[in-house]
Short mmCIF file of C-alpha atoms in Angstrom, two decimals:
data_model
loop_
_atom_site.label_atom_id
_atom_site.label_comp_id
_atom_site.label_asym_id
_atom_site.label_seq_id
_atom_site.Cartn_x
_atom_site.Cartn_y
_atom_site.Cartn_z
CA MET A 1 -21.74 -54.28 -7.92
CA THR A 2 -19.81 -52.44 -5.70
CA GLN A 3 -21.20 -49.53 -3.68
CA VAL A 4 -18.34 -46.23 -4.24
CA LEU A 5 -17.64 -44.76 -1.48
CA PRO A 6 -17.94 -41.28 -0.60
CA ALA A 7 -14.82 -39.13 0.37
CA PRO A 8 -14.39 -38.37 4.35
CA PRO A 9 -14.80 -35.09 4.33
CA LEU A 10 -11.91 -34.06 5.31
CA VAL A 11 -10.18 -35.80 2.39
CA ALA A 12 -12.60 -33.76 0.49
CA ALA A 13 -11.75 -30.84 1.66
CA VAL A 14 -7.95 -30.62 1.58
CA THR A 15 -8.82 -31.21 -2.43
CA ALA A 16 -12.15 -29.23 -2.71
CA ALA A 17 -9.76 -26.20 -1.44
CA PRO A 18 -7.61 -25.63 -4.16
CA ARG A 19 -10.09 -25.43 -6.41
CA ARG A 20 -11.95 -23.11 -4.17
CA PHE A 21 -9.58 -20.44 -3.89
CA LEU A 22 -8.30 -21.00 -7.35
CA PRO A 23 -9.57 -17.87 -9.50
CA VAL A 24 -7.06 -15.58 -6.14
CA LEU A 25 -4.10 -17.16 -6.37
CA PRO A 26 -2.73 -15.17 -8.83
CA VAL A 27 -3.00 -12.36 -6.42
CA ILE A 28 -1.14 -14.77 -3.90
CA ALA A 29 0.77 -14.66 -6.54
CA LEU A 30 1.75 -11.22 -7.61
CA ILE A 31 1.89 -11.41 -2.84
CA ALA A 32 4.51 -14.16 -2.92
CA THR A 33 6.35 -12.36 -5.72
CA LEU A 34 7.90 -9.92 -3.45
CA ALA A 35 8.73 -12.13 -0.46
CA LEU A 36 11.77 -12.75 -3.76
CA PRO A 37 15.16 -10.35 -3.33
CA VAL A 38 14.96 -7.52 -6.20
CA SER A 39 17.95 -7.89 -9.07
CA GLY A 40 18.80 -4.99 -12.31
CA ASP A 41 18.58 -1.55 -11.30
CA GLY A 42 15.21 0.16 -12.44
CA GLY A 43 12.38 -0.80 -15.85
CA GLY A 44 10.13 -4.02 -14.99
CA THR A 45 10.41 -6.42 -11.97
CA LEU A 46 8.86 -9.93 -12.12
CA ALA A 47 6.16 -8.03 -10.01
CA ASP A 48 5.19 -5.93 -12.52
CA ALA A 49 4.71 -9.82 -15.46
CA VAL A 50 3.27 -11.11 -12.67
CA SER A 51 0.56 -7.71 -11.82
CA GLY A 52 0.54 -8.37 -16.05
CA LEU A 53 -0.73 -12.36 -15.34
CA VAL A 54 -3.54 -10.82 -13.36
CA VAL A 55 -4.80 -9.07 -15.82
CA LEU A 56 -4.86 -11.12 -18.46
CA CYS A 57 -6.04 -14.44 -15.57
CA CYS A 58 -9.13 -12.09 -14.63
CA ALA A 59 -9.58 -11.09 -18.10
CA LEU A 60 -9.84 -14.94 -18.97
CA ARG A 61 -11.61 -15.76 -16.30
CA LEU A 62 -14.37 -13.24 -18.03
CA VAL A 63 -14.46 -14.70 -21.32
CA ARG A 64 -14.82 -17.74 -20.01
CA GLY A 65 -18.25 -17.14 -17.42
CA ARG A 66 -18.91 -15.02 -20.07
CA ARG A 67 -19.81 -12.10 -16.80
CA ARG A 68 -19.88 -7.99 -17.09
CA PRO A 69 -16.80 -7.04 -16.03
CA LEU A 70 -17.70 -4.51 -13.67
CA SER A 71 -20.71 -2.48 -12.53
CA ARG A 72 -21.27 0.84 -14.04
CA THR A 73 -20.36 2.79 -10.73
CA ALA A 74 -17.17 0.74 -9.98
CA ALA A 75 -16.07 1.82 -14.35
CA VAL A 76 -16.79 4.38 -12.85
CA VAL A 77 -14.41 5.13 -9.97
CA LEU A 78 -11.85 2.95 -11.49
CA GLY A 79 -11.81 3.98 -14.86
CA LEU A 80 -11.79 8.05 -14.18
CA PRO A 81 -7.78 8.55 -13.59
CA VAL A 82 -7.97 7.49 -17.32
CA ALA A 83 -9.16 10.82 -17.93
CA GLY A 84 -5.99 13.26 -16.48
CA VAL A 85 -3.48 10.63 -17.48
CA ALA A 86 -4.65 10.48 -20.82
CA VAL A 87 -4.62 13.79 -21.30
CA ALA A 88 -1.72 14.70 -19.68
CA ALA A 89 0.34 11.60 -22.04
CA THR A 90 -0.09 13.88 -24.86
CA GLY A 91 1.66 17.12 -23.21
CA ALA A 92 5.17 14.00 -22.95
CA ALA A 93 8.78 15.14 -23.90
CA SER A 94 8.09 11.76 -26.15
CA ALA A 95 5.78 9.38 -27.70
CA GLY A 96 7.97 7.05 -25.93
CA VAL A 97 7.61 9.12 -22.79
CA ALA A 98 4.50 9.03 -23.00
CA ALA A 99 3.55 5.16 -23.43
CA GLU A 100 5.79 4.29 -20.64
CA GLY A 101 4.37 6.72 -17.84
CA LEU A 102 0.67 6.43 -19.53
CA GLY A 103 0.95 2.57 -19.54
CA ARG A 104 2.17 2.82 -15.72
CA TYR A 105 -0.44 5.41 -14.72
CA LEU A 106 -2.80 2.24 -16.55
CA GLN A 107 -1.51 -0.15 -14.37
CA ILE A 108 -1.45 0.81 -11.05
CA PHE A 109 -4.56 2.55 -11.15
CA VAL A 110 -6.69 1.35 -12.96
CA LEU A 111 -6.26 -2.39 -14.78
CA VAL A 112 -4.37 -4.34 -12.02
CA PRO A 113 -6.75 -3.20 -9.43
CA ALA A 114 -9.93 -4.15 -11.02
CA ALA A 115 -8.30 -7.26 -11.57
CA VAL A 116 -7.73 -7.57 -8.20
CA LEU A 117 -12.08 -6.33 -7.69
CA LEU A 118 -13.01 -9.22 -9.59
CA LEU A 119 -10.57 -11.55 -8.36
CA ILE A 120 -11.56 -11.71 -4.99
CA ARG A 121 -15.83 -13.46 -5.01
CA ASP A 122 -16.08 -13.53 -1.15
CA ARG A 123 -14.77 -12.43 2.18
CA ARG A 124 -13.52 -16.35 2.59
CA ASP A 125 -11.17 -14.82 -0.70
CA ALA A 126 -10.03 -11.24 0.69
CA ARG A 127 -9.27 -12.91 4.79
CA LEU A 128 -6.92 -15.39 2.17
CA VAL A 129 -5.35 -11.52 0.60
CA ALA A 130 -5.06 -10.19 3.62
CA TRP A 131 -3.48 -12.82 5.58
CA SER A 132 -0.97 -13.15 2.70
CA LEU A 133 -0.52 -9.56 2.72
CA VAL A 134 0.97 -10.16 7.19
CA GLY A 135 2.60 -13.70 5.77
CA LEU A 136 4.75 -11.63 3.65
CA ALA A 137 5.85 -8.49 5.82
CA LEU A 138 5.79 -11.02 8.74
CA TRP A 139 8.76 -12.32 6.44
CA GLN A 140 10.53 -9.13 5.74
CA GLY A 141 10.27 -7.67 8.42
CA ALA A 142 12.21 -11.05 9.97
CA ILE A 143 15.33 -10.52 7.45
CA GLY A 144 14.77 -6.69 8.12
CA VAL A 145 14.87 -7.55 11.71
CA HIS A 146 17.98 -9.10 11.32
CA GLN A 147 19.53 -6.46 9.14
CA PHE A 148 19.59 -4.73 12.02
CA ALA A 149 21.35 -7.37 14.45
CA THR A 150 24.14 -8.10 12.22
CA GLY A 151 24.81 -5.25 10.39
CA THR A 152 23.69 -5.46 7.05
CA GLY A 153 21.17 -3.89 5.95
CA ALA A 154 21.11 -0.96 4.37
CA SER A 155 23.56 2.62 5.23
CA TYR A 156 22.21 4.49 7.88
CA GLN A 157 23.68 7.52 9.65
CA GLY A 158 27.34 5.93 8.49
CA GLU A 159 26.28 2.77 9.70
CA MET A 160 24.69 -0.28 8.05
CA ILE A 161 21.48 -0.81 10.05
CA ARG A 162 18.41 0.41 7.94
CA ALA A 163 16.30 -2.68 7.43
CA VAL A 164 14.85 -3.06 4.01
CA GLY A 165 13.80 -6.43 3.58
CA THR A 166 15.29 -8.34 0.18
CA PHE A 167 14.26 -4.59 -1.26
CA GLY A 168 17.72 -2.94 -1.17
CA ALA A 169 19.55 -0.19 -1.02
CA THR A 170 17.37 1.03 -3.76
CA ASP A 171 13.98 0.94 -3.06
CA ILE A 172 13.84 1.86 1.37
CA MET A 173 10.46 2.51 1.53
CA GLY A 174 9.67 -1.04 -0.03
CA MET A 175 9.96 -2.67 3.14
CA ALA A 176 7.85 -0.07 5.50
CA ALA A 177 5.79 -0.20 3.26
CA VAL A 178 6.09 -4.09 2.99
CA VAL A 179 5.68 -4.18 6.91
CA ALA A 180 3.70 -1.55 7.11
CA PHE A 181 0.32 -3.03 4.76
CA GLY A 182 0.63 -6.85 6.73
CA LEU A 183 0.50 -5.01 10.20
CA VAL A 184 -2.85 -2.54 9.03
CA CYS A 185 -4.31 -6.61 7.48
CA ALA A 186 -3.68 -8.03 11.06
CA LEU A 187 -5.02 -5.39 13.16
CA GLY A 188 -7.89 -5.51 11.10
CA LEU A 189 -8.64 -9.23 11.50
CA ALA A 190 -7.88 -9.12 15.18
CA LEU A 191 -10.77 -6.08 16.14
CA GLY A 192 -13.36 -7.99 13.42
CA SER A 193 -15.81 -11.01 14.41
CA GLY A 194 -13.84 -13.83 14.10
CA PRO A 195 -12.94 -17.33 16.06
CA ALA A 196 -10.75 -16.05 18.83
CA ARG A 197 -8.31 -18.09 17.75
CA GLN A 198 -7.77 -15.37 14.62
CA ARG A 199 -8.02 -12.75 16.20
CA THR A 200 -5.57 -13.62 18.64
CA ALA A 201 -2.87 -14.42 16.25
CA ALA A 202 -3.83 -11.76 13.82
CA ALA A 203 -2.68 -9.15 17.05
CA VAL A 204 0.56 -11.89 18.21
CA CYS A 205 1.05 -10.64 13.83
CA ALA A 206 0.16 -7.11 14.46
CA LEU A 207 2.66 -6.55 16.94
CA ALA A 208 5.97 -8.73 15.97
CA LEU A 209 5.32 -6.14 13.25
CA LEU A 210 6.38 -3.22 15.00
CA LEU A 211 9.43 -3.48 15.66
CA PRO A 212 10.65 -4.77 11.68
CA LEU A 213 8.32 -1.14 10.73
CA ALA A 214 10.31 1.46 13.70
CA LEU A 215 13.44 -0.54 12.32
CA SER A 216 12.63 1.16 9.06
CA PHE A 217 13.51 4.07 9.31
CA SER A 218 10.56 5.48 7.23
CA ARG A 219 8.68 8.20 8.71
CA GLY A 220 6.48 8.59 6.20
CA ALA A 221 5.60 5.17 7.02
CA TRP A 222 4.66 5.44 10.87
CA ILE A 223 3.44 9.04 10.79
CA ALA A 224 0.48 6.69 7.77
CA THR A 225 0.37 3.57 10.00
CA ALA A 226 -0.40 5.70 13.37
CA VAL A 227 -2.43 7.54 11.23
CA THR A 228 -4.42 3.52 10.12
CA CYS A 229 -4.17 2.66 13.42
CA GLY A 230 -6.34 4.84 14.57
CA ALA A 231 -8.42 5.06 13.11
CA GLN A 232 -9.81 1.26 12.69
CA LEU A 233 -9.55 1.17 16.03
CA VAL A 234 -12.05 4.26 16.16
CA LEU A 235 -14.78 2.57 13.07
CA ALA A 236 -13.85 -1.27 15.19
CA GLY A 237 -15.35 0.74 18.65
CA LEU A 238 -14.86 3.57 20.01
CA ARG A 239 -14.92 2.09 23.90
CA ARG A 240 -12.65 -0.14 22.65
CA ALA A 241 -10.55 2.40 20.76
CA VAL A 242 -9.67 4.39 24.92
CA ARG A 243 -9.08 1.68 26.35
CA VAL A 244 -6.17 0.30 23.50
CA PHE A 245 -4.61 3.88 23.33
CA ALA A 246 -5.03 4.50 27.24
CA ALA A 247 -3.02 1.06 27.11
CA VAL A 248 -0.13 2.17 25.04
CA ALA A 249 0.12 5.10 26.71
CA ALA A 250 0.95 3.68 30.02
CA VAL A 251 3.29 1.08 28.24
CA ALA A 252 5.20 3.26 25.99
CA VAL A 253 5.90 5.83 29.08
CA VAL A 254 6.36 2.82 30.99
CA LEU A 255 9.10 1.13 28.28
CA VAL A 256 10.10 4.51 26.97
CA GLY A 257 10.16 6.75 30.47
CA GLY A 258 10.71 4.22 32.70
CA LEU A 259 13.25 1.28 31.23
CA GLY A 260 14.42 3.88 28.33
CA VAL A 261 13.86 1.74 25.56
CA GLY A 262 14.36 3.48 22.08
CA SER A 263 17.58 3.63 20.80
CA ALA A 264 18.69 7.15 20.80
CA MET A 265 19.14 6.72 16.45
CA LEU A 266 14.99 6.26 16.87
CA GLN A 267 14.39 9.11 19.28
CA GLU A 268 16.26 11.48 16.82
CA ARG A 269 13.83 10.46 14.25
CA ILE A 270 11.13 10.58 15.32
CA SER A 271 12.01 14.22 16.72
CA SER A 272 12.85 15.23 13.41
CA ILE A 273 9.39 15.19 11.94
CA THR A 274 8.52 18.36 13.50
CA GLN A 275 11.64 19.37 11.97
CA VAL A 276 10.98 21.47 9.10
CA ALA A 277 11.58 24.88 9.95
CA ASP A 278 14.00 24.61 12.98
CA ALA A 279 17.79 22.80 11.81
CA PRO A 280 15.82 19.99 9.53
CA ASP A 281 18.01 17.46 8.26
CA GLN A 282 18.78 17.25 4.21
CA SER A 283 16.95 15.06 3.19
CA VAL A 284 14.38 17.03 4.50
CA THR A 285 15.20 20.39 3.24
CA ASP A 286 15.28 17.78 0.56
CA ARG A 287 11.53 16.84 -0.24
CA TYR A 288 10.53 20.15 1.33
CA THR A 289 12.50 21.56 -2.11
CA MET A 290 11.14 19.67 -4.42
CA TRP A 291 7.65 20.52 -3.09
CA THR A 292 7.93 23.95 -4.20
CA ALA A 293 8.86 23.03 -6.80
CA ALA A 294 6.42 20.66 -7.99
CA VAL A 295 4.07 23.73 -7.06
CA ASP A 296 5.01 26.02 -9.55
CA MET A 297 5.35 23.08 -12.30
CA TRP A 298 2.23 23.91 -11.79
CA ARG A 299 1.70 27.42 -11.76
CA ASP A 300 3.18 26.98 -15.09
CA ARG A 301 0.61 24.38 -16.37
CA PRO A 302 -2.26 25.16 -14.21
CA LEU A 303 -4.55 22.76 -16.06
CA THR A 304 -3.03 19.61 -17.52
CA GLY A 305 0.77 19.80 -15.55
CA VAL A 306 4.14 20.50 -17.84
CA GLY A 307 3.15 16.61 -18.90
CA LEU A 308 3.74 12.93 -18.02
CA LYS A 309 7.27 12.26 -16.22
CA GLY A 310 7.85 15.91 -16.89
CA PHE A 311 9.16 16.62 -13.91
CA PRO A 312 12.98 15.67 -13.38
CA ASP A 313 13.07 17.70 -16.76
CA HIS A 314 11.88 20.97 -15.46
CA ARG A 315 13.10 20.09 -11.44
CA ASP A 316 15.96 22.23 -11.65
CA GLY A 317 14.70 24.88 -13.35
CA HIS A 318 11.74 25.56 -10.37
CA ALA A 319 13.95 24.06 -7.73
CA SER A 320 15.88 26.17 -5.01
CA LEU A 321 19.98 26.51 -4.78
CA SER A 322 19.51 24.34 -1.30
CA LEU A 323 18.08 21.27 -3.39
CA SER A 324 21.11 18.69 -2.89
CA SER A 325 22.22 16.71 -6.43
CA GLY A 326 20.46 13.13 -5.16
CA SER A 327 20.63 11.14 -1.66
CA ASP A 328 22.95 8.59 -1.14
CA THR A 329 22.97 5.01 -0.67
CA ASP A 330 24.84 2.21 1.06
CA GLY A 331 24.24 -1.22 2.34
CA ALA A 332 22.49 -4.50 1.61
CA GLY A 333 24.29 -6.12 -0.74
CA ALA A 334 24.93 -2.96 -3.08
CA GLY A 335 27.99 -0.66 -3.13
CA PHE A 336 27.77 2.61 -3.22
CA ARG A 337 26.13 5.08 -5.18
CA ARG A 338 24.69 8.52 -5.44
CA GLN A 339 20.70 8.17 -6.51
CA PRO A 340 19.28 11.16 -8.59
CA LEU A 341 15.69 12.77 -7.08
CA LEU A 342 13.69 12.03 -10.00
CA SER A 343 9.83 13.00 -8.41
CA PRO A 344 8.66 15.63 -5.60
CA HIS A 345 8.62 12.22 -2.88
CA ASN A 346 4.24 13.18 -2.56
CA MET A 347 2.46 11.50 -4.98
CA TYR A 348 -0.66 14.23 -4.55
CA LEU A 349 2.25 17.29 -6.26
CA LEU A 350 4.08 14.40 -8.36
CA ILE A 351 0.37 14.02 -10.28
CA LEU A 352 -0.18 18.05 -9.95
CA SER A 353 2.90 18.78 -11.53
CA GLU A 354 2.79 16.54 -15.14
CA GLN A 355 -0.91 16.70 -14.84
CA GLY A 356 -2.13 19.50 -13.83
CA LEU A 357 -5.78 20.61 -12.09
CA LEU A 358 -7.90 18.06 -14.75
CA GLY A 359 -5.36 15.52 -12.87
CA VAL A 360 -5.77 15.24 -9.57
CA LEU A 361 -9.03 15.49 -9.10
CA ALA A 362 -9.74 12.57 -11.47
CA LEU A 363 -7.17 10.10 -9.61
CA ALA A 364 -8.09 12.37 -5.96
CA GLY A 365 -11.72 11.78 -7.38
CA SER A 366 -11.24 8.29 -7.72
CA TRP A 367 -9.50 7.27 -4.46
CA LEU A 368 -12.16 9.52 -2.30
CA ALA A 369 -15.33 7.94 -4.22
CA LEU A 370 -13.23 4.23 -3.04
CA LEU A 371 -13.12 5.56 0.45
CA LEU A 372 -16.54 7.45 0.90
CA CYS A 373 -18.26 4.03 -0.31
CA GLY A 374 -15.74 1.59 1.59
CA LEU A 375 -16.93 3.66 5.03
CA ARG A 376 -20.46 3.60 4.20
CA LYS A 377 -20.79 -0.80 4.25
CA LEU A 378 -17.97 -0.60 6.88
CA LEU A 379 -20.62 0.82 9.28
CA ARG A 380 -23.42 -0.77 7.94
CA ALA A 381 -20.96 -3.99 8.45
CA ARG A 382 -20.64 -2.67 11.53
CA ARG A 383 -23.88 -2.47 12.84
CA SER A 384 -24.73 -6.12 10.97
CA ALA A 385 -21.95 -7.57 12.78
CA HIS A 386 -20.80 -9.77 9.79
CA GLY A 387 -17.26 -9.13 7.57
CA LEU A 388 -16.25 -5.98 10.24
CA ASP A 389 -12.53 -8.00 9.38
CA CYS A 390 -12.86 -7.67 6.03
CA ALA A 391 -13.57 -3.92 5.85
CA LEU A 392 -11.11 -2.65 8.40
CA VAL A 393 -9.26 -4.45 6.03
CA ALA A 394 -9.66 -2.63 3.22
CA CYS A 395 -10.63 0.51 4.93
CA GLY A 396 -7.31 0.37 6.37
CA LEU A 397 -5.60 -0.13 3.66
CA LEU A 398 -6.25 2.57 1.17
CA VAL A 399 -6.50 5.19 4.38
CA TRP A 400 -2.32 4.32 4.94
CA GLN A 401 -2.26 4.41 1.07
CA LEU A 402 -3.72 7.77 1.19
CA VAL A 403 -2.07 9.30 4.07
CA ASP A 404 1.30 8.00 3.13
CA PHE A 405 0.79 10.12 -0.82
CA VAL A 406 2.00 12.94 0.38
CA TYR A 407 6.03 11.53 1.99
CA ALA A 408 5.80 9.40 -1.35
CA ASP A 409 4.77 8.67 -4.64
CA ILE A 410 4.96 5.56 -7.05
CA GLY A 411 7.76 3.73 -7.95
CA GLY A 412 10.05 0.49 -7.46
CA PRO A 413 9.43 -2.86 -6.92
CA SER A 414 6.58 -2.59 -4.00
CA THR A 415 4.53 -0.07 -6.04
CA VAL A 416 2.28 -2.99 -7.31
CA LEU A 417 1.74 -3.37 -4.23
CA THR A 418 -0.38 -0.24 -4.36
CA ALA A 419 -2.39 -2.02 -7.26
CA LEU A 420 -3.18 -5.08 -4.77
CA VAL A 421 -4.51 -2.07 -2.37
CA LEU A 422 -6.43 0.50 -4.69
CA GLY A 423 -8.61 -3.18 -5.70
CA PHE A 424 -9.09 -4.83 -2.53
CA ALA A 425 -10.91 -1.36 -1.08
CA ALA A 426 -13.00 -1.39 -4.54
CA TRP A 427 -13.92 -4.93 -3.94
CA TRP A 428 -14.83 -4.07 -0.69
CA ALA A 429 -16.67 -0.80 -1.66
CA LEU A 430 -18.04 -1.47 -5.22
CA ALA A 431 -18.73 -4.56 -5.79
CA ASP A 432 -22.05 -6.07 -5.21
CA GLU A 433 -23.40 -6.79 -1.62
CA GLY A 434 -23.24 -10.51 -3.25
CA ALA A 435 -19.56 -10.90 -3.28
CA HIS A 436 -19.32 -9.80 0.36
CA GLU A 437 -20.76 -12.66 1.75
CA GLY A 438 -18.43 -16.57 1.85
CA ALA A 439 -20.35 -19.81 2.12
CA GLY A 440 -21.35 -20.37 5.12
CA GLU A 441 -21.61 -16.76 5.84
CA ARG A 442 -24.88 -16.17 3.30
#
């Protein structure tokens, strides 16, 4: 009788790996779709379709495993936005507009985050998602650097040098957000307690992503990344943070002060951040004009706002004459076009104007609960020295998104990453303690 020998350990590990990560593969597929060129103007994208498949795969997994979908706390925190959005939908201009806005908000802030929370089962899954975001950032960043070097990017001050990756000139914030997410993930992995080789590789990736982030010329992304990376360093350990801050300051003095590194365009873009009252550029003027218009809309209807997707219809009645007719986009494979200003470019003011106090309290309350629960578990992970990298990544991504919401809102193909970020943060903040442990870490 022939004896069947067991497979060698390496072969068994290789064949078992795809099955091991099978539940989280829909999340990885969602990230992979954002590496593809974006086609079409507006409407649904491939990433939106894949995000629907993520929700479907999660539902099928729950039915097959007969599992309880969410804990009571998770259901309350992730379900809070539904209240404000549902009430604001009743004030929309038409039933079609209400359905479109309701579906978008539920997709980004409820359904996809809940699916990501359930599909990430432990730290190994979380690290795979984090490294996937780093890989996407490196890919988009490499394309962005090539665009700057060859003059094939989006238009910036009359030159086709703005790095936008595969997102094109109509979504100039897309590549900046992707690169920033990758940088935050890489820094979290580098500051964690993983193997030295992994931490070194993550640190190298974080440094490499600084260049494409700078070439995106996105002031909002710069501010959010600086705040987030500083917070990650402090949360990882105050002594290490002081050493890193000192090293960064020394390098900056040498490169900028001594060697003069940094183009005049970058220096001008950085200085424009503080030019609010003293000769601001037109983009700054437009942004603050729309912020004022959003606040005026809220004053008219403080409790429920003007209704979902109502900002464009009420904008001209509340904006001053200093608001331009639109923003110009050109380059990166597309021709010149004038894009209308349809949102205040501030997520909090967009919610305030369209959903009123009820919407702000529901959405911001959900995000604040995620942040507080995540930070509490991060401090616990730092004391136990287990899972600190996942904690820093999850909390860092959430902090970045919440800071960036001061300068941006949802819209464009990269918006699905907002849903993924909220889901990742929800996994860390709201999942059971056993879900934070991977095999071999128990």
